[in-house]
Amino acid sequence: MTITADLPVSPLKDFFTGALHMTPLNLAVVPWAILAGSMAVDSGLTFAQSVAMSAMMFAGAAQLVTLGLLNSGAGIVTIIVSVFFITSQHLLYGLTLRPHVRPFTPVQRAGIGFLLTDELFAVSVAGRRQLSFAYLFGAGLSFYLVWVLVSVLGIVLAHSISDLSQLKLDFSVVATLLAIVVPLIKSKSAFSGAIISFALTIFLTRQGIQGGTVIAGVSAMLIAVFLGRKWGDVK
């Protein structure tokens, strides 16, 4: 019988492996980043403010919602509360990754915390057992650089092309989320939750119910957990 052992992987190789695994999502988010950059300009932000928003906020959905609320004249409290609920899932992401990042230094954990997005979480739970700092940093940094650089492109284009929103770049939001969610559907309960969430979102939105997307997501999650326990998918 031949016994094999896993050879240690160099941090540099792990870094580039993480970046490589993030490549499909980097490509999928390009139209989304262009849209975010152009919306910042349309909202009246200066070039520097627009770039700073993408570089410092680094949360696509929250950024688009913030810009939309700014355009509608919403107050600061409304914006803060909305962004809090939109990004609240990051708390669950952090708790899930906690066993993996516990050996990291405080500075390393803070860095991964800043880079933690839906996309980085999806890559991290896609089947890789050992998550090194180099791997997570490589995946997260590559996505961050693509987001910021392409956002800058959107900002530049917004100054030369009027009303980029007419190009329907918002389809990329759905495309990116589908690229994240579909590979994670590995059970009947998860599939049922996704279908229920989709159906409820359409129904509640057409009924004009405020917060319909959040209601649909939470409801579908609870139903998926119930079905998972009934079917043995969740213990």
PDB file of N, CA and C in Angstrom, residues 82-156:
ATOM      1  N   SER A  82     -30.758  50.886   5.784  1.00  0.00           N
ATOM      2  CA  SER A  82     -30.890  50.046   4.592  1.00  0.00           C
ATOM      3  C   SER A  82     -29.602  49.272   4.325  1.00  0.00           C
ATOM      4  N   VAL A  83     -28.473  49.958   4.400  1.00  0.00           N
ATOM      5  CA  VAL A  83     -27.178  49.308   4.154  1.00  0.00           C
ATOM      6  C   VAL A  83     -26.900  48.255   5.218  1.00  0.00           C
ATOM      7  N   PHE A  84     -27.296  48.535   6.471  1.00  0.00           N
ATOM      8  CA  PHE A  84     -27.082  47.569   7.554  1.00  0.00           C
ATOM      9  C   PHE A  84     -27.777  46.247   7.245  1.00  0.00           C
ATOM     10  N   PHE A  85     -29.035  46.315   6.841  1.00  0.00           N
ATOM     11  CA  PHE A  85     -29.786  45.086   6.578  1.00  0.00           C
ATOM     12  C   PHE A  85     -29.292  44.391   5.301  1.00  0.00           C
ATOM     13  N   ILE A  86     -28.909  45.178   4.313  1.00  0.00           N
ATOM     14  CA  ILE A  86     -28.436  44.586   3.065  1.00  0.00           C
ATOM     15  C   ILE A  86     -27.137  43.814   3.276  1.00  0.00           C
ATOM     16  N   THR A  87     -26.284  44.318   4.157  1.00  0.00           N
ATOM     17  CA  THR A  87     -24.967  43.692   4.372  1.00  0.00           C
ATOM     18  C   THR A  87     -24.915  42.823   5.619  1.00  0.00           C
ATOM     19  N   SER A  88     -26.044  42.598   6.275  1.00  0.00           N
ATOM     20  CA  SER A  88     -26.044  41.840   7.531  1.00  0.00           C
ATOM     21  C   SER A  88     -25.596  40.394   7.363  1.00  0.00           C
ATOM     22  N   GLN A  89     -25.709  39.864   6.132  1.00  0.00           N
ATOM     23  CA  GLN A  89     -25.298  38.477   5.926  1.00  0.00           C
ATOM     24  C   GLN A  89     -23.798  38.288   6.126  1.00  0.00           C
ATOM     25  N   HIS A  90     -23.044  39.396   6.099  1.00  0.00           N
ATOM     26  CA  HIS A  90     -21.603  39.289   6.294  1.00  0.00           C
ATOM     27  C   HIS A  90     -21.250  38.823   7.704  1.00  0.00           C
ATOM     28  N   LEU A  91     -22.151  39.071   8.647  1.00  0.00           N
ATOM     29  CA  LEU A  91     -21.937  38.550  10.000  1.00  0.00           C
ATOM     30  C   LEU A  91     -21.933  37.029   9.981  1.00  0.00           C
ATOM     31  N   LEU A  92     -22.869  36.434   9.232  1.00  0.00           N
ATOM     32  CA  LEU A  92     -22.920  34.978   9.107  1.00  0.00           C
ATOM     33  C   LEU A  92     -21.694  34.459   8.358  1.00  0.00           C
ATOM     34  N   TYR A  93     -21.261  35.205   7.333  1.00  0.00           N
ATOM     35  CA  TYR A  93     -20.057  34.810   6.608  1.00  0.00           C
ATOM     36  C   TYR A  93     -18.865  34.749   7.567  1.00  0.00           C
ATOM     37  N   GLY A  94     -18.751  35.794   8.394  1.00  0.00           N
ATOM     38  CA  GLY A  94     -17.631  35.851   9.324  1.00  0.00           C
ATOM     39  C   GLY A  94     -17.662  34.714  10.336  1.00  0.00           C
ATOM     40  N   LEU A  95     -18.855  34.405  10.836  1.00  0.00           N
ATOM     41  CA  LEU A  95     -18.978  33.313  11.802  1.00  0.00           C
ATOM     42  C   LEU A  95     -18.645  31.967  11.152  1.00  0.00           C
ATOM     43  N   THR A  96     -19.031  31.796   9.903  1.00  0.00           N
ATOM     44  CA  THR A  96     -18.748  30.550   9.192  1.00  0.00           C
ATOM     45  C   THR A  96     -17.246  30.374   8.967  1.00  0.00           C
ATOM     46  N   LEU A  97     -16.574  31.469   8.639  1.00  0.00           N
ATOM     47  CA  LEU A  97     -15.136  31.395   8.354  1.00  0.00           C
ATOM     48  C   LEU A  97     -14.271  31.502   9.605  1.00  0.00           C
ATOM     49  N   ARG A  98     -14.889  31.733  10.732  1.00  0.00           N
ATOM     50  CA  ARG A  98     -14.125  31.945  11.964  1.00  0.00           C
ATOM     51  C   ARG A  98     -13.141  30.822  12.273  1.00  0.00           C
ATOM     52  N   PRO A  99     -13.540  29.541  12.158  1.00  0.00           N
ATOM     53  CA  PRO A  99     -12.563  28.473  12.455  1.00  0.00           C
ATOM     54  C   PRO A  99     -11.345  28.509  11.542  1.00  0.00           C
ATOM     55  N   HIS A 100     -11.516  28.990  10.324  1.00  0.00           N
ATOM     56  CA  HIS A 100     -10.411  29.023   9.366  1.00  0.00           C
ATOM     57  C   HIS A 100      -9.470  30.198   9.609  1.00  0.00           C
ATOM     58  N   VAL A 101     -10.030  31.325  10.045  1.00  0.00           N
ATOM     59  CA  VAL A 101      -9.211  32.528  10.208  1.00  0.00           C
ATOM     60  C   VAL A 101      -8.684  32.702  11.630  1.00  0.00           C
ATOM     61  N   ARG A 102      -9.075  31.818  12.543  1.00  0.00           N
ATOM     62  CA  ARG A 102      -8.624  31.946  13.926  1.00  0.00           C
ATOM     63  C   ARG A 102      -7.099  31.961  14.052  1.00  0.00           C
ATOM     64  N   PRO A 103      -6.357  31.144  13.273  1.00  0.00           N
ATOM     65  CA  PRO A 103      -4.898  31.169  13.401  1.00  0.00           C
ATOM     66  C   PRO A 103      -4.243  32.423  12.827  1.00  0.00           C
ATOM     67  N   PHE A 104      -4.996  33.235  12.077  1.00  0.00           N
ATOM     68  CA  PHE A 104      -4.421  34.423  11.447  1.00  0.00           C
ATOM     69  C   PHE A 104      -4.105  35.482  12.503  1.00  0.00           C
ATOM     70  N   THR A 105      -3.206  36.388  12.164  1.00  0.00           N
ATOM     71  CA  THR A 105      -2.915  37.515  13.044  1.00  0.00           C
ATOM     72  C   THR A 105      -4.087  38.501  12.997  1.00  0.00           C
ATOM     73  N   PRO A 106      -4.197  39.391  13.993  1.00  0.00           N
ATOM     74  CA  PRO A 106      -5.291  40.378  13.966  1.00  0.00           C
ATOM     75  C   PRO A 106      -5.308  41.213  12.690  1.00  0.00           C
ATOM     76  N   VAL A 107      -4.137  41.585  12.200  1.00  0.00           N
ATOM     77  CA  VAL A 107      -4.067  42.377  10.969  1.00  0.00           C
ATOM     78  C   VAL A 107      -4.569  41.559   9.785  1.00  0.00           C
ATOM     79  N   GLN A 108      -4.202  40.280   9.729  1.00  0.00           N
ATOM     80  CA  GLN A 108      -4.658  39.417   8.642  1.00  0.00           C
ATOM     81  C   GLN A 108      -6.169  39.229   8.700  1.00  0.00           C
ATOM     82  N   ARG A 109      -6.713  39.037   9.899  1.00  0.00           N
ATOM     83  CA  ARG A 109      -8.162  38.874  10.026  1.00  0.00           C
ATOM     84  C   ARG A 109      -8.896  40.140   9.613  1.00  0.00           C
ATOM     85  N   ALA A 110      -8.343  41.299   9.970  1.00  0.00           N
ATOM     86  CA  ALA A 110      -8.964  42.560   9.570  1.00  0.00           C
ATOM     87  C   ALA A 110      -8.945  42.712   8.054  1.00  0.00           C
ATOM     88  N   GLY A 111      -7.839  42.306   7.433  1.00  0.00           N
ATOM     89  CA  GLY A 111      -7.736  42.395   5.977  1.00  0.00           C
ATOM     90  C   GLY A 111      -8.748  41.511   5.278  1.00  0.00           C
ATOM     91  N   ILE A 112      -8.886  40.280   5.754  1.00  0.00           N
ATOM     92  CA  ILE A 112      -9.871  39.372   5.155  1.00  0.00           C
ATOM     93  C   ILE A 112     -11.281  39.875   5.427  1.00  0.00           C
ATOM     94  N   GLY A 113     -11.489  40.475   6.609  1.00  0.00           N
ATOM     95  CA  GLY A 113     -12.798  41.030   6.926  1.00  0.00           C
ATOM     96  C   GLY A 113     -13.194  42.131   5.956  1.00  0.00           C
ATOM     97  N   PHE A 114     -12.244  42.983   5.592  1.00  0.00           N
ATOM     98  CA  PHE A 114     -12.535  44.054   4.628  1.00  0.00           C
ATOM     99  C   PHE A 114     -12.807  43.486   3.244  1.00  0.00           C
ATOM    100  N   LEU A 115     -12.077  42.456   2.857  1.00  0.00           N
ATOM    101  CA  LEU A 115     -12.214  41.879   1.520  1.00  0.00           C
ATOM    102  C   LEU A 115     -13.369  40.888   1.413  1.00  0.00           C
ATOM    103  N   LEU A 116     -14.006  40.569   2.554  1.00  0.00           N
ATOM    104  CA  LEU A 116     -15.049  39.543   2.552  1.00  0.00           C
ATOM    105  C   LEU A 116     -16.304  40.055   1.846  1.00  0.00           C
ATOM    106  N   THR A 117     -16.623  39.417   0.752  1.00  0.00           N
ATOM    107  CA  THR A 117     -17.817  39.731  -0.035  1.00  0.00           C
ATOM    108  C   THR A 117     -18.598  38.444  -0.269  1.00  0.00           C
ATOM    109  N   ASP A 118     -19.751  38.564  -0.907  1.00  0.00           N
ATOM    110  CA  ASP A 118     -20.505  37.363  -1.284  1.00  0.00           C
ATOM    111  C   ASP A 118     -19.632  36.451  -2.143  1.00  0.00           C
ATOM    112  N   GLU A 119     -18.874  37.077  -3.040  1.00  0.00           N
ATOM    113  CA  GLU A 119     -18.058  36.312  -3.982  1.00  0.00           C
ATOM    114  C   GLU A 119     -16.925  35.577  -3.265  1.00  0.00           C
ATOM    115  N   LEU A 120     -16.249  36.254  -2.344  1.00  0.00           N
ATOM    116  CA  LEU A 120     -15.149  35.605  -1.618  1.00  0.00           C
ATOM    117  C   LEU A 120     -15.681  34.473  -0.750  1.00  0.00           C
ATOM    118  N   PHE A 121     -16.839  34.690  -0.132  1.00  0.00           N
ATOM    119  CA  PHE A 121     -17.423  33.630   0.686  1.00  0.00           C
ATOM    120  C   PHE A 121     -17.785  32.423  -0.171  1.00  0.00           C
ATOM    121  N   ALA A 122     -18.354  32.677  -1.346  1.00  0.00           N
ATOM    122  CA  ALA A 122     -18.731  31.576  -2.241  1.00  0.00           C
ATOM    123  C   ALA A 122     -17.508  30.764  -2.643  1.00  0.00           C
ATOM    124  N   VAL A 123     -16.412  31.447  -2.957  1.00  0.00           N
ATOM    125  CA  VAL A 123     -15.184  30.743  -3.337  1.00  0.00           C
ATOM    126  C   VAL A 123     -14.629  29.955  -2.158  1.00  0.00           C
ATOM    127  N   SER A 124     -14.726  30.521  -0.970  1.00  0.00           N
ATOM    128  CA  SER A 124     -14.141  29.881   0.208  1.00  0.00           C
ATOM    129  C   SER A 124     -14.879  28.619   0.633  1.00  0.00           C
ATOM    130  N   VAL A 125     -16.178  28.533   0.319  1.00  0.00           N
ATOM    131  CA  VAL A 125     -16.954  27.354   0.728  1.00  0.00           C
ATOM    132  C   VAL A 125     -17.223  26.415  -0.438  1.00  0.00           C
ATOM    133  N   ALA A 126     -16.527  26.612  -1.526  1.00  0.00           N
ATOM    134  CA  ALA A 126     -16.791  25.819  -2.735  1.00  0.00           C
ATOM    135  C   ALA A 126     -16.115  24.456  -2.717  1.00  0.00           C
ATOM    136  N   GLY A 127     -15.631  24.014  -1.569  1.00  0.00           N
ATOM    137  CA  GLY A 127     -15.081  22.671  -1.483  1.00  0.00           C
ATOM    138  C   GLY A 127     -13.646  22.592  -0.982  1.00  0.00           C
ATOM    139  N   ARG A 128     -12.998  23.743  -0.836  1.00  0.00           N
ATOM    140  CA  ARG A 128     -11.621  23.745  -0.356  1.00  0.00           C
ATOM    141  C   ARG A 128     -11.640  23.603   1.168  1.00  0.00           C
ATOM    142  N   ARG A 129     -10.968  22.583   1.703  1.00  0.00           N
ATOM    143  CA  ARG A 129     -11.004  22.336   3.141  1.00  0.00           C
ATOM    144  C   ARG A 129     -10.094  23.294   3.915  1.00  0.00           C
ATOM    145  N   GLN A 130      -8.877  23.469   3.451  1.00  0.00           N
ATOM    146  CA  GLN A 130      -7.900  24.289   4.153  1.00  0.00           C
ATOM    147  C   GLN A 130      -7.838  25.670   3.524  1.00  0.00           C
ATOM    148  N   LEU A 131      -8.201  26.667   4.291  1.00  0.00           N
ATOM    149  CA  LEU A 131      -8.205  28.032   3.779  1.00  0.00           C
ATOM    150  C   LEU A 131      -7.056  28.809   4.420  1.00  0.00           C
ATOM    151  N   SER A 132      -6.017  29.016   3.658  1.00  0.00           N
ATOM    152  CA  SER A 132      -4.886  29.776   4.161  1.00  0.00           C
ATOM    153  C   SER A 132      -5.127  31.262   3.959  1.00  0.00           C
ATOM    154  N   PHE A 133      -4.360  32.069   4.681  1.00  0.00           N
ATOM    155  CA  PHE A 133      -4.477  33.510   4.501  1.00  0.00           C
ATOM    156  C   PHE A 133      -4.110  33.903   3.075  1.00  0.00           C
ATOM    157  N   ALA A 134      -3.065  33.291   2.521  1.00  0.00           N
ATOM    158  CA  ALA A 134      -2.621  33.622   1.169  1.00  0.00           C
ATOM    159  C   ALA A 134      -3.724  33.340   0.153  1.00  0.00           C
ATOM    160  N   TYR A 135      -4.425  32.224   0.318  1.00  0.00           N
ATOM    161  CA  TYR A 135      -5.502  31.863  -0.614  1.00  0.00           C
ATOM    162  C   TYR A 135      -6.643  32.880  -0.542  1.00  0.00           C
ATOM    163  N   LEU A 136      -7.119  33.164   0.667  1.00  0.00           N
ATOM    164  CA  LEU A 136      -8.227  34.101   0.836  1.00  0.00           C
ATOM    165  C   LEU A 136      -7.825  35.509   0.396  1.00  0.00           C
ATOM    166  N   PHE A 137      -6.600  35.900   0.714  1.00  0.00           N
ATOM    167  CA  PHE A 137      -6.129  37.234   0.342  1.00  0.00           C
ATOM    168  C   PHE A 137      -5.988  37.352  -1.170  1.00  0.00           C
ATOM    169  N   GLY A 138      -5.492  36.306  -1.808  1.00  0.00           N
ATOM    170  CA  GLY A 138      -5.360  36.328  -3.257  1.00  0.00           C
ATOM    171  C   GLY A 138      -6.699  36.433  -3.953  1.00  0.00           C
ATOM    172  N   ALA A 139      -7.679  35.665  -3.478  1.00  0.00           N
ATOM    173  CA  ALA A 139      -9.022  35.710  -4.076  1.00  0.00           C
ATOM    174  C   ALA A 139      -9.679  37.058  -3.818  1.00  0.00           C
ATOM    175  N   GLY A 140      -9.618  37.515  -2.567  1.00  0.00           N
ATOM    176  CA  GLY A 140     -10.268  38.770  -2.207  1.00  0.00           C
ATOM    177  C   GLY A 140      -9.622  39.983  -2.852  1.00  0.00           C
ATOM    178  N   LEU A 141      -8.282  40.009  -2.895  1.00  0.00           N
ATOM    179  CA  LEU A 141      -7.588  41.160  -3.470  1.00  0.00           C
ATOM    180  C   LEU A 141      -7.832  41.258  -4.971  1.00  0.00           C
ATOM    181  N   SER A 142      -7.843  40.125  -5.663  1.00  0.00           N
ATOM    182  CA  SER A 142      -8.079  40.165  -7.107  1.00  0.00           C
ATOM    183  C   SER A 142      -9.467  40.726  -7.405  1.00  0.00           C
ATOM    184  N   PHE A 143     -10.452  40.323  -6.599  1.00  0.00           N
ATOM    185  CA  PHE A 143     -11.808  40.831  -6.799  1.00  0.00           C
ATOM    186  C   PHE A 143     -11.885  42.316  -6.474  1.00  0.00           C
ATOM    187  N   TYR A 144     -11.188  42.737  -5.434  1.00  0.00           N
ATOM    188  CA  TYR A 144     -11.177  44.154  -5.039  1.00  0.00           C
ATOM    189  C   TYR A 144     -10.568  45.015  -6.138  1.00  0.00           C
ATOM    190  N   LEU A 145      -9.450  44.583  -6.682  1.00  0.00           N
ATOM    191  CA  LEU A 145      -8.777  45.358  -7.721  1.00  0.00           C
ATOM    192  C   LEU A 145      -9.645  45.475  -8.974  1.00  0.00           C
ATOM    193  N   VAL A 146     -10.291  44.362  -9.352  1.00  0.00           N
ATOM    194  CA  VAL A 146     -11.180  44.399 -10.520  1.00  0.00           C
ATOM    195  C   VAL A 146     -12.338  45.357 -10.264  1.00  0.00           C
ATOM    196  N   TRP A 147     -12.924  45.284  -9.079  1.00  0.00           N
ATOM    197  CA  TRP A 147     -14.057  46.142  -8.746  1.00  0.00           C
ATOM    198  C   TRP A 147     -13.676  47.620  -8.823  1.00  0.00           C
ATOM    199  N   VAL A 148     -12.561  47.983  -8.199  1.00  0.00           N
ATOM    200  CA  VAL A 148     -12.162  49.388  -8.161  1.00  0.00           C
ATOM    201  C   VAL A 148     -11.766  49.888  -9.547  1.00  0.00           C
ATOM    202  N   LEU A 149     -10.938  49.123 -10.252  1.00  0.00           N
ATOM    203  CA  LEU A 149     -10.458  49.560 -11.567  1.00  0.00           C
ATOM    204  C   LEU A 149     -11.596  49.689 -12.579  1.00  0.00           C
ATOM    205  N   VAL A 150     -12.522  48.720 -12.565  1.00  0.00           N
ATOM    206  CA  VAL A 150     -13.635  48.785 -13.509  1.00  0.00           C
ATOM    207  C   VAL A 150     -14.625  49.875 -13.088  1.00  0.00           C
ATOM    208  N   SER A 151     -14.762  50.120 -11.794  1.00  0.00           N
ATOM    209  CA  SER A 151     -15.597  51.231 -11.336  1.00  0.00           C
ATOM    210  C   SER A 151     -15.052  52.555 -11.854  1.00  0.00           C
ATOM    211  N   VAL A 152     -13.724  52.696 -11.825  1.00  0.00           N
ATOM    212  CA  VAL A 152     -13.095  53.896 -12.364  1.00  0.00           C
ATOM    213  C   VAL A 152     -13.413  54.024 -13.852  1.00  0.00           C
ATOM    214  N   LEU A 153     -13.412  52.888 -14.556  1.00  0.00           N
ATOM    215  CA  LEU A 153     -13.783  52.898 -15.970  1.00  0.00           C
ATOM    216  C   LEU A 153     -15.214  53.400 -16.145  1.00  0.00           C
ATOM    217  N   GLY A 154     -16.111  52.938 -15.282  1.00  0.00           N
ATOM    218  CA  GLY A 154     -17.499  53.397 -15.342  1.00  0.00           C
ATOM    219  C   GLY A 154     -17.621  54.885 -15.066  1.00  0.00           C
ATOM    220  N   ILE A 155     -16.799  55.379 -14.143  1.00  0.00           N
ATOM    221  CA  ILE A 155     -16.811  56.810 -13.824  1.00  0.00           C
ATOM    222  C   ILE A 155     -16.352  57.619 -15.032  1.00  0.00           C
ATOM    223  N   VAL A 156     -15.284  57.158 -15.679  1.00  0.00           N
ATOM    224  CA  VAL A 156     -14.763  57.849 -16.860  1.00  0.00           C
ATOM    225  C   VAL A 156     -15.791  57.823 -17.994  1.00  0.00           C
TER     226      VAL A 156
END
